[in-house]
PDB file of C-alpha atoms in Angstrom:
ATOM      1  CA  UNK T   1      29.055  12.186 -13.564  1.00  0.00           C
ATOM      2  CA  UNK T   2      28.045   8.820 -15.052  1.00  0.00           C
ATOM      3  CA  UNK T   3      29.894   6.807 -12.399  1.00  0.00           C
ATOM      4  CA  UNK T   4      27.908   8.414  -9.553  1.00  0.00           C
ATOM      5  CA  UNK T   5      24.559   8.178 -11.366  1.00  0.00           C
ATOM      6  CA  UNK T   6      23.675   4.660 -10.109  1.00  0.00           C
ATOM      7  CA  UNK T   7      24.602   5.712  -6.574  1.00  0.00           C
ATOM      8  CA  UNK T   8      22.405   8.803  -6.771  1.00  0.00           C
ATOM      9  CA  UNK T   9      19.535   6.728  -8.158  1.00  0.00           C
ATOM     10  CA  UNK T  10      19.938   4.183  -5.369  1.00  0.00           C
ATOM     11  CA  UNK T  11      20.067   6.949  -2.763  1.00  0.00           C
ATOM     12  CA  UNK T  12      16.925   8.597  -4.173  1.00  0.00           C
ATOM     13  CA  UNK T  13      15.140   5.261  -4.126  1.00  0.00           C
ATOM     14  CA  UNK T  14      16.121   4.650  -0.498  1.00  0.00           C
ATOM     15  CA  UNK T  15      14.884   8.117   0.486  1.00  0.00           C
ATOM     16  CA  UNK T  16      11.629   7.512  -1.353  1.00  0.00           C
ATOM     17  CA  UNK T  17      11.088   4.164   0.368  1.00  0.00           C
ATOM     18  CA  UNK T  18      11.968   5.668   3.750  1.00  0.00           C
ATOM     19  CA  UNK T  19       9.622   8.573   3.113  1.00  0.00           C
ATOM     20  CA  UNK T  20       6.796   6.217   2.204  1.00  0.00           C
ATOM     21  CA  UNK T  21       7.402   3.938   5.189  1.00  0.00           C
ATOM     22  CA  UNK T  22       7.880   6.569   7.908  1.00  0.00           C
ATOM     23  CA  UNK T  23       6.377   9.675   6.299  1.00  0.00           C
ATOM     24  CA  UNK T  24       9.797  11.360   6.468  1.00  0.00           C
ATOM     25  CA  UNK T  25       9.994  13.729   3.493  1.00  0.00           C
ATOM     26  CA  UNK T  26      12.762  15.979   4.873  1.00  0.00           C
ATOM     27  CA  UNK T  27      15.481  14.473   2.668  1.00  0.00           C
ATOM     28  CA  UNK T  28      13.294  13.878  -0.371  1.00  0.00           C
ATOM     29  CA  UNK T  29      14.004  16.032  -3.421  1.00  0.00           C
ATOM     30  CA  UNK T  30      11.514  18.927  -3.617  1.00  0.00           C
ATOM     31  CA  UNK T  31      10.871  18.356  -7.324  1.00  0.00           C
ATOM     32  CA  UNK T  32      10.023  14.724  -6.697  1.00  0.00           C
ATOM     33  CA  UNK T  33       7.602  15.626  -3.913  1.00  0.00           C
ATOM     34  CA  UNK T  34       6.035  18.365  -6.065  1.00  0.00           C
ATOM     35  CA  UNK T  35       5.451  15.785  -8.787  1.00  0.00           C
ATOM     36  CA  UNK T  36       3.570  13.561  -6.362  1.00  0.00           C
ATOM     37  CA  UNK T  37       1.495  16.518  -5.216  1.00  0.00           C
ATOM     38  CA  UNK T  38       0.512  17.489  -8.749  1.00  0.00           C
ATOM     39  CA  UNK T  39      -0.664  14.032  -9.732  1.00  0.00           C
ATOM     40  CA  UNK T  40      -2.586  13.619  -6.480  1.00  0.00           C
ATOM     41  CA  UNK T  41      -0.553  10.733  -5.047  1.00  0.00           C
ATOM     42  CA  UNK T  42       1.384  12.591  -2.321  1.00  0.00           C
ATOM     43  CA  UNK T  43      -0.651  10.693   0.268  1.00  0.00           C
ATOM     44  CA  UNK T  44       1.548   7.625  -0.226  1.00  0.00           C
ATOM     45  CA  UNK T  45       4.420   9.644   1.269  1.00  0.00           C
ATOM     46  CA  UNK T  46       2.465  10.284   4.468  1.00  0.00           C
ATOM     47  CA  UNK T  47       1.856   7.541   6.995  1.00  0.00           C
ATOM     48  CA  UNK T  48      -1.850   6.794   6.922  1.00  0.00           C
ATOM     49  CA  UNK T  49      -4.326   4.164   7.983  1.00  0.00           C
ATOM     50  CA  UNK T  50      -3.640   2.366   4.708  1.00  0.00           C
ATOM     51  CA  UNK T  51       0.042   1.971   5.596  1.00  0.00           C
ATOM     52  CA  UNK T  52      -0.820   0.672   9.066  1.00  0.00           C
ATOM     53  CA  UNK T  53      -3.414  -1.705   7.634  1.00  0.00           C
ATOM     54  CA  UNK T  54      -0.943  -3.163   5.136  1.00  0.00           C
ATOM     55  CA  UNK T  55       1.679  -3.589   7.859  1.00  0.00           C
ATOM     56  CA  UNK T  56      -0.889  -5.299  10.095  1.00  0.00           C
ATOM     57  CA  UNK T  57      -1.895  -7.686   7.298  1.00  0.00           C
ATOM     58  CA  UNK T  58       1.761  -8.576   6.642  1.00  0.00           C
ATOM     59  CA  UNK T  59       2.462  -9.169  10.330  1.00  0.00           C
ATOM     60  CA  UNK T  60      -0.676 -11.245  10.780  1.00  0.00           C
ATOM     61  CA  UNK T  61       0.311 -13.417   7.822  1.00  0.00           C
ATOM     62  CA  UNK T  62       3.936 -13.767   8.926  1.00  0.00           C
ATOM     63  CA  UNK T  63       2.928 -14.748  12.475  1.00  0.00           C
ATOM     64  CA  UNK T  64      -0.052 -16.914  11.549  1.00  0.00           C
ATOM     65  CA  UNK T  65       1.645 -20.118  12.798  1.00  0.00           C
ATOM     66  CA  UNK T  66       2.494 -18.669  16.209  1.00  0.00           C
ATOM     67  CA  UNK T  67       0.284 -19.013  19.246  1.00  0.00           C
ATOM     68  CA  UNK T  68      -2.389 -16.332  19.176  1.00  0.00           C
ATOM     69  CA  UNK T  69      -1.261 -14.585  22.373  1.00  0.00           C
ATOM     70  CA  UNK T  70       2.355 -14.425  21.132  1.00  0.00           C
ATOM     71  CA  UNK T  71       1.349 -13.242  17.665  1.00  0.00           C
ATOM     72  CA  UNK T  72      -1.018 -10.592  19.021  1.00  0.00           C
ATOM     73  CA  UNK T  73       1.576  -9.322  21.493  1.00  0.00           C
ATOM     74  CA  UNK T  74       4.240  -9.026  18.799  1.00  0.00           C
ATOM     75  CA  UNK T  75       1.836  -7.325  16.393  1.00  0.00           C
ATOM     76  CA  UNK T  76       0.771  -4.776  19.017  1.00  0.00           C
ATOM     77  CA  UNK T  77       4.378  -4.066  19.987  1.00  0.00           C
ATOM     78  CA  UNK T  78       5.533  -3.568  16.381  1.00  0.00           C
ATOM     79  CA  UNK T  79       2.526  -1.403  15.508  1.00  0.00           C
ATOM     80  CA  UNK T  80       3.078   0.838  18.537  1.00  0.00           C
ATOM     81  CA  UNK T  81       6.774   1.138  17.636  1.00  0.00           C
ATOM     82  CA  UNK T  82       5.843   2.012  14.063  1.00  0.00           C
ATOM     83  CA  UNK T  83       3.383   4.645  15.281  1.00  0.00           C
ATOM     84  CA  UNK T  84       6.071   6.278  17.424  1.00  0.00           C
ATOM     85  CA  UNK T  85       8.674   6.181  14.632  1.00  0.00           C
ATOM     86  CA  UNK T  86       6.240   7.730  12.154  1.00  0.00           C
ATOM     87  CA  UNK T  87       5.372  10.686  14.385  1.00  0.00           C
ATOM     88  CA  UNK T  88       1.952   9.577  15.684  1.00  0.00           C
ATOM     89  CA  UNK T  89      -0.106  10.869  12.768  1.00  0.00           C
ATOM     90  CA  UNK T  90      -3.833  11.058  13.540  1.00  0.00           C
ATOM     91  CA  UNK T  91      -4.781   8.730  10.682  1.00  0.00           C
ATOM     92  CA  UNK T  92      -2.208   6.158  11.802  1.00  0.00           C
ATOM     93  CA  UNK T  93      -3.349   6.429  15.422  1.00  0.00           C
ATOM     94  CA  UNK T  94      -6.952   5.947  14.325  1.00  0.00           C
ATOM     95  CA  UNK T  95      -5.992   2.851  12.336  1.00  0.00           C
ATOM     96  CA  UNK T  96      -4.041   1.339  15.230  1.00  0.00           C
ATOM     97  CA  UNK T  97      -6.881   1.857  17.698  1.00  0.00           C
ATOM     98  CA  UNK T  98      -9.253   0.129  15.267  1.00  0.00           C
ATOM     99  CA  UNK T  99      -6.771  -2.706  14.750  1.00  0.00           C
ATOM    100  CA  UNK T 100      -6.394  -3.195  18.506  1.00  0.00           C
ATOM    101  CA  UNK T 101     -10.169  -3.540  18.752  1.00  0.00           C
ATOM    102  CA  UNK T 102     -10.053  -6.052  15.898  1.00  0.00           C
ATOM    103  CA  UNK T 103      -7.397  -8.088  17.707  1.00  0.00           C
ATOM    104  CA  UNK T 104      -9.382  -7.896  20.951  1.00  0.00           C
ATOM    105  CA  UNK T 105     -12.584  -8.987  19.226  1.00  0.00           C
ATOM    106  CA  UNK T 106     -10.849 -12.026  17.700  1.00  0.00           C
ATOM    107  CA  UNK T 107      -9.249 -12.941  21.029  1.00  0.00           C
ATOM    108  CA  UNK T 108     -12.660 -12.833  22.737  1.00  0.00           C
ATOM    109  CA  UNK T 109     -14.421 -14.540  19.793  1.00  0.00           C
ATOM    110  CA  UNK T 110     -16.659 -11.509  19.332  1.00  0.00           C
ATOM    111  CA  UNK T 111     -17.885  -9.866  16.132  1.00  0.00           C
ATOM    112  CA  UNK T 112     -15.843  -6.879  15.013  1.00  0.00           C
ATOM    113  CA  UNK T 113     -17.830  -3.900  13.760  1.00  0.00           C
ATOM    114  CA  UNK T 114     -15.868  -1.537  11.519  1.00  0.00           C
ATOM    115  CA  UNK T 115     -17.982   1.576  12.069  1.00  0.00           C
ATOM    116  CA  UNK T 116     -18.238   1.060  15.824  1.00  0.00           C
ATOM    117  CA  UNK T 117     -14.456   0.727  16.107  1.00  0.00           C
ATOM    118  CA  UNK T 118     -14.070   3.874  14.008  1.00  0.00           C
ATOM    119  CA  UNK T 119     -16.473   5.802  16.216  1.00  0.00           C
ATOM    120  CA  UNK T 120     -14.752   4.694  19.430  1.00  0.00           C
ATOM    121  CA  UNK T 121     -11.351   5.632  18.013  1.00  0.00           C
ATOM    122  CA  UNK T 122     -12.643   9.130  17.215  1.00  0.00           C
ATOM    123  CA  UNK T 123     -13.985   9.526  20.763  1.00  0.00           C
ATOM    124  CA  UNK T 124     -10.668   8.408  22.261  1.00  0.00           C
ATOM    125  CA  UNK T 125      -8.593  10.727  20.058  1.00  0.00           C
ATOM    126  CA  UNK T 126     -10.844  13.724  20.698  1.00  0.00           C
ATOM    127  CA  UNK T 127     -10.929  13.040  24.434  1.00  0.00           C
ATOM    128  CA  UNK T 128      -7.160  13.505  24.498  1.00  0.00           C
ATOM    129  CA  UNK T 129      -6.976  16.297  21.913  1.00  0.00           C
ATOM    130  CA  UNK T 130     -10.336  17.930  21.071  1.00  0.00           C
ATOM    131  CA  UNK T 131      -8.653  20.312  18.617  1.00  0.00           C
ATOM    132  CA  UNK T 132      -7.712  17.346  16.426  1.00  0.00           C
ATOM    133  CA  UNK T 133     -11.159  17.509  14.823  1.00  0.00           C
ATOM    134  CA  UNK T 134     -10.142  20.729  13.049  1.00  0.00           C
ATOM    135  CA  UNK T 135      -7.109  19.090  11.442  1.00  0.00           C
ATOM    136  CA  UNK T 136      -7.265  18.096   7.796  1.00  0.00           C
ATOM    137  CA  UNK T 137      -5.800  14.657   8.549  1.00  0.00           C
ATOM    138  CA  UNK T 138      -8.561  13.909  11.097  1.00  0.00           C
ATOM    139  CA  UNK T 139     -11.275  15.046   8.703  1.00  0.00           C
ATOM    140  CA  UNK T 140      -9.802  13.121   5.778  1.00  0.00           C
ATOM    141  CA  UNK T 141      -9.339   9.968   7.814  1.00  0.00           C
ATOM    142  CA  UNK T 142     -12.812   9.804   9.316  1.00  0.00           C
ATOM    143  CA  UNK T 143     -14.589  10.900   6.155  1.00  0.00           C
ATOM    144  CA  UNK T 144     -12.965   7.948   4.411  1.00  0.00           C
ATOM    145  CA  UNK T 145     -13.610   5.513   7.244  1.00  0.00           C
ATOM    146  CA  UNK T 146     -17.313   6.183   7.577  1.00  0.00           C
ATOM    147  CA  UNK T 147     -17.836   6.408   3.815  1.00  0.00           C
ATOM    148  CA  UNK T 148     -16.072   3.080   3.277  1.00  0.00           C
ATOM    149  CA  UNK T 149     -17.890   1.465   6.205  1.00  0.00           C
ATOM    150  CA  UNK T 150     -21.283   2.417   4.786  1.00  0.00           C
ATOM    151  CA  UNK T 151     -20.573   1.671   1.126  1.00  0.00           C
ATOM    152  CA  UNK T 152     -18.900  -1.730   1.646  1.00  0.00           C
ATOM    153  CA  UNK T 153     -22.052  -3.156   3.204  1.00  0.00           C
ATOM    154  CA  UNK T 154     -23.574  -3.222  -0.274  1.00  0.00           C
ATOM    155  CA  UNK T 155     -20.752  -5.182  -1.941  1.00  0.00           C
ATOM    156  CA  UNK T 156     -19.273  -8.662  -1.647  1.00  0.00           C
ATOM    157  CA  UNK T 157     -16.066 -10.204  -2.917  1.00  0.00           C
ATOM    158  CA  UNK T 158     -12.501  -9.264  -2.015  1.00  0.00           C
ATOM    159  CA  UNK T 159     -11.394  -7.716  -5.324  1.00  0.00           C
ATOM    160  CA  UNK T 160     -14.724  -5.993  -5.814  1.00  0.00           C
ATOM    161  CA  UNK T 161     -14.337  -4.349  -2.416  1.00  0.00           C
ATOM    162  CA  UNK T 162     -10.788  -3.217  -3.232  1.00  0.00           C
ATOM    163  CA  UNK T 163     -11.961  -1.474  -6.401  1.00  0.00           C
ATOM    164  CA  UNK T 164     -14.927   0.094  -4.623  1.00  0.00           C
ATOM    165  CA  UNK T 165     -12.786   1.279  -1.694  1.00  0.00           C
ATOM    166  CA  UNK T 166     -10.300   2.881  -4.087  1.00  0.00           C
ATOM    167  CA  UNK T 167     -13.082   4.678  -5.967  1.00  0.00           C
ATOM    168  CA  UNK T 168     -14.773   5.785  -2.743  1.00  0.00           C
ATOM    169  CA  UNK T 169     -11.507   7.191  -1.393  1.00  0.00           C
ATOM    170  CA  UNK T 170     -10.936   9.232  -4.540  1.00  0.00           C
ATOM    171  CA  UNK T 171     -14.494  10.579  -4.773  1.00  0.00           C
ATOM    172  CA  UNK T 172     -14.968  11.102  -1.043  1.00  0.00           C
ATOM    173  CA  UNK T 173     -11.702  13.013  -0.712  1.00  0.00           C
ATOM    174  CA  UNK T 174     -12.514  15.494  -3.470  1.00  0.00           C
ATOM    175  CA  UNK T 175     -14.486  18.065  -1.400  1.00  0.00           C
ATOM    176  CA  UNK T 176     -11.901  18.324   1.386  1.00  0.00           C
ATOM    177  CA  UNK T 177      -8.985  18.202  -1.056  1.00  0.00           C
ATOM    178  CA  UNK T 178     -10.395  21.040  -3.142  1.00  0.00           C
ATOM    179  CA  UNK T 179     -11.301  23.066  -0.044  1.00  0.00           C
ATOM    180  CA  UNK T 180      -7.887  22.826   1.647  1.00  0.00           C
ATOM    181  CA  UNK T 181      -5.546  22.688  -1.330  1.00  0.00           C
ATOM    182  CA  UNK T 182      -7.520  24.519  -4.040  1.00  0.00           C
ATOM    183  CA  UNK T 183      -6.204  21.992  -6.509  1.00  0.00           C
ATOM    184  CA  UNK T 184      -7.694  19.115  -8.484  1.00  0.00           C
ATOM    185  CA  UNK T 185      -5.718  16.831 -10.754  1.00  0.00           C
ATOM    186  CA  UNK T 186      -7.624  14.644 -13.215  1.00  0.00           C
ATOM    187  CA  UNK T 187      -4.654  12.257 -13.125  1.00  0.00           C
ATOM    188  CA  UNK T 188      -5.537  11.444  -9.516  1.00  0.00           C
ATOM    189  CA  UNK T 189      -8.068   8.797 -10.501  1.00  0.00           C
ATOM    190  CA  UNK T 190      -5.624   7.096 -12.875  1.00  0.00           C
ATOM    191  CA  UNK T 191      -2.582   7.267 -10.607  1.00  0.00           C
ATOM    192  CA  UNK T 192      -4.016   6.303  -7.221  1.00  0.00           C
ATOM    193  CA  UNK T 193      -5.493   2.941  -8.185  1.00  0.00           C
ATOM    194  CA  UNK T 194      -2.150   1.340  -9.172  1.00  0.00           C
ATOM    195  CA  UNK T 195      -0.313   3.275  -6.444  1.00  0.00           C
ATOM    196  CA  UNK T 196      -2.399   1.579  -3.741  1.00  0.00           C
ATOM    197  CA  UNK T 197      -1.494  -1.861  -5.120  1.00  0.00           C
ATOM    198  CA  UNK T 198       2.165  -0.848  -5.376  1.00  0.00           C
ATOM    199  CA  UNK T 199       2.181   0.247  -1.733  1.00  0.00           C
ATOM    200  CA  UNK T 200       0.991  -3.226  -0.792  1.00  0.00           C
ATOM    201  CA  UNK T 201       4.053  -4.659  -2.548  1.00  0.00           C
ATOM    202  CA  UNK T 202       6.671  -2.042  -1.638  1.00  0.00           C
ATOM    203  CA  UNK T 203       5.778  -1.438   2.011  1.00  0.00           C
ATOM    204  CA  UNK T 204       6.664  -4.955   3.263  1.00  0.00           C
ATOM    205  CA  UNK T 205       9.913  -4.780   1.267  1.00  0.00           C
ATOM    206  CA  UNK T 206      10.737  -1.399   2.824  1.00  0.00           C
ATOM    207  CA  UNK T 207      11.344  -2.767   6.310  1.00  0.00           C
ATOM    208  CA  UNK T 208      15.005  -3.723   5.642  1.00  0.00           C
ATOM    209  CA  UNK T 209      15.647  -0.197   4.341  1.00  0.00           C
ATOM    210  CA  UNK T 210      14.922   1.223   7.804  1.00  0.00           C
ATOM    211  CA  UNK T 211      17.944  -0.599   9.148  1.00  0.00           C
ATOM    212  CA  UNK T 212      20.160   0.897   6.443  1.00  0.00           C
ATOM    213  CA  UNK T 213      18.825   4.462   6.814  1.00  0.00           C
TER     214      UNK T 213
END
């Protein structure tokens, strides 16, 4: 009825936010998830390297006034906790390994190399689980990482890189997406660009929702 409509809307929103933050889609309405799949934006409901990267950026900003050793320790602890809560997805694990190398490089005043960190993370993951290389999430994640790492060397400027990264992700993911899912939505290119920016806004705001879930 009309009186329960706001409650249902609020509940659906909480489930959506929880699903985006932790990759938990078990309580999400099937029609809603199907809609995301058809427009090619279902990836925002799965914990990925992008989610981990946004969380890392938020934590680094929030703890920027703390002593480096305290800030780094808190960041590592929260990221590990987030990885465990989200089910240790390969793409999230890859992102966290690369972030740990980034933190280590800054602590030692050494240059951080994006592609090298990506390669080491792949070796570490495959050394523990060699069969991971046959998983679609592993292939997606590392195809994107190495494509982005190569392409970004030719561009400068923060916003320019964001646009290029978004385009590269969409184009680079097409072959694997079509191979595994036999589906291509032309709306993908229009939907994913704003969705990435929205994730950057919604994800930090989603943290309080975890306490209410």
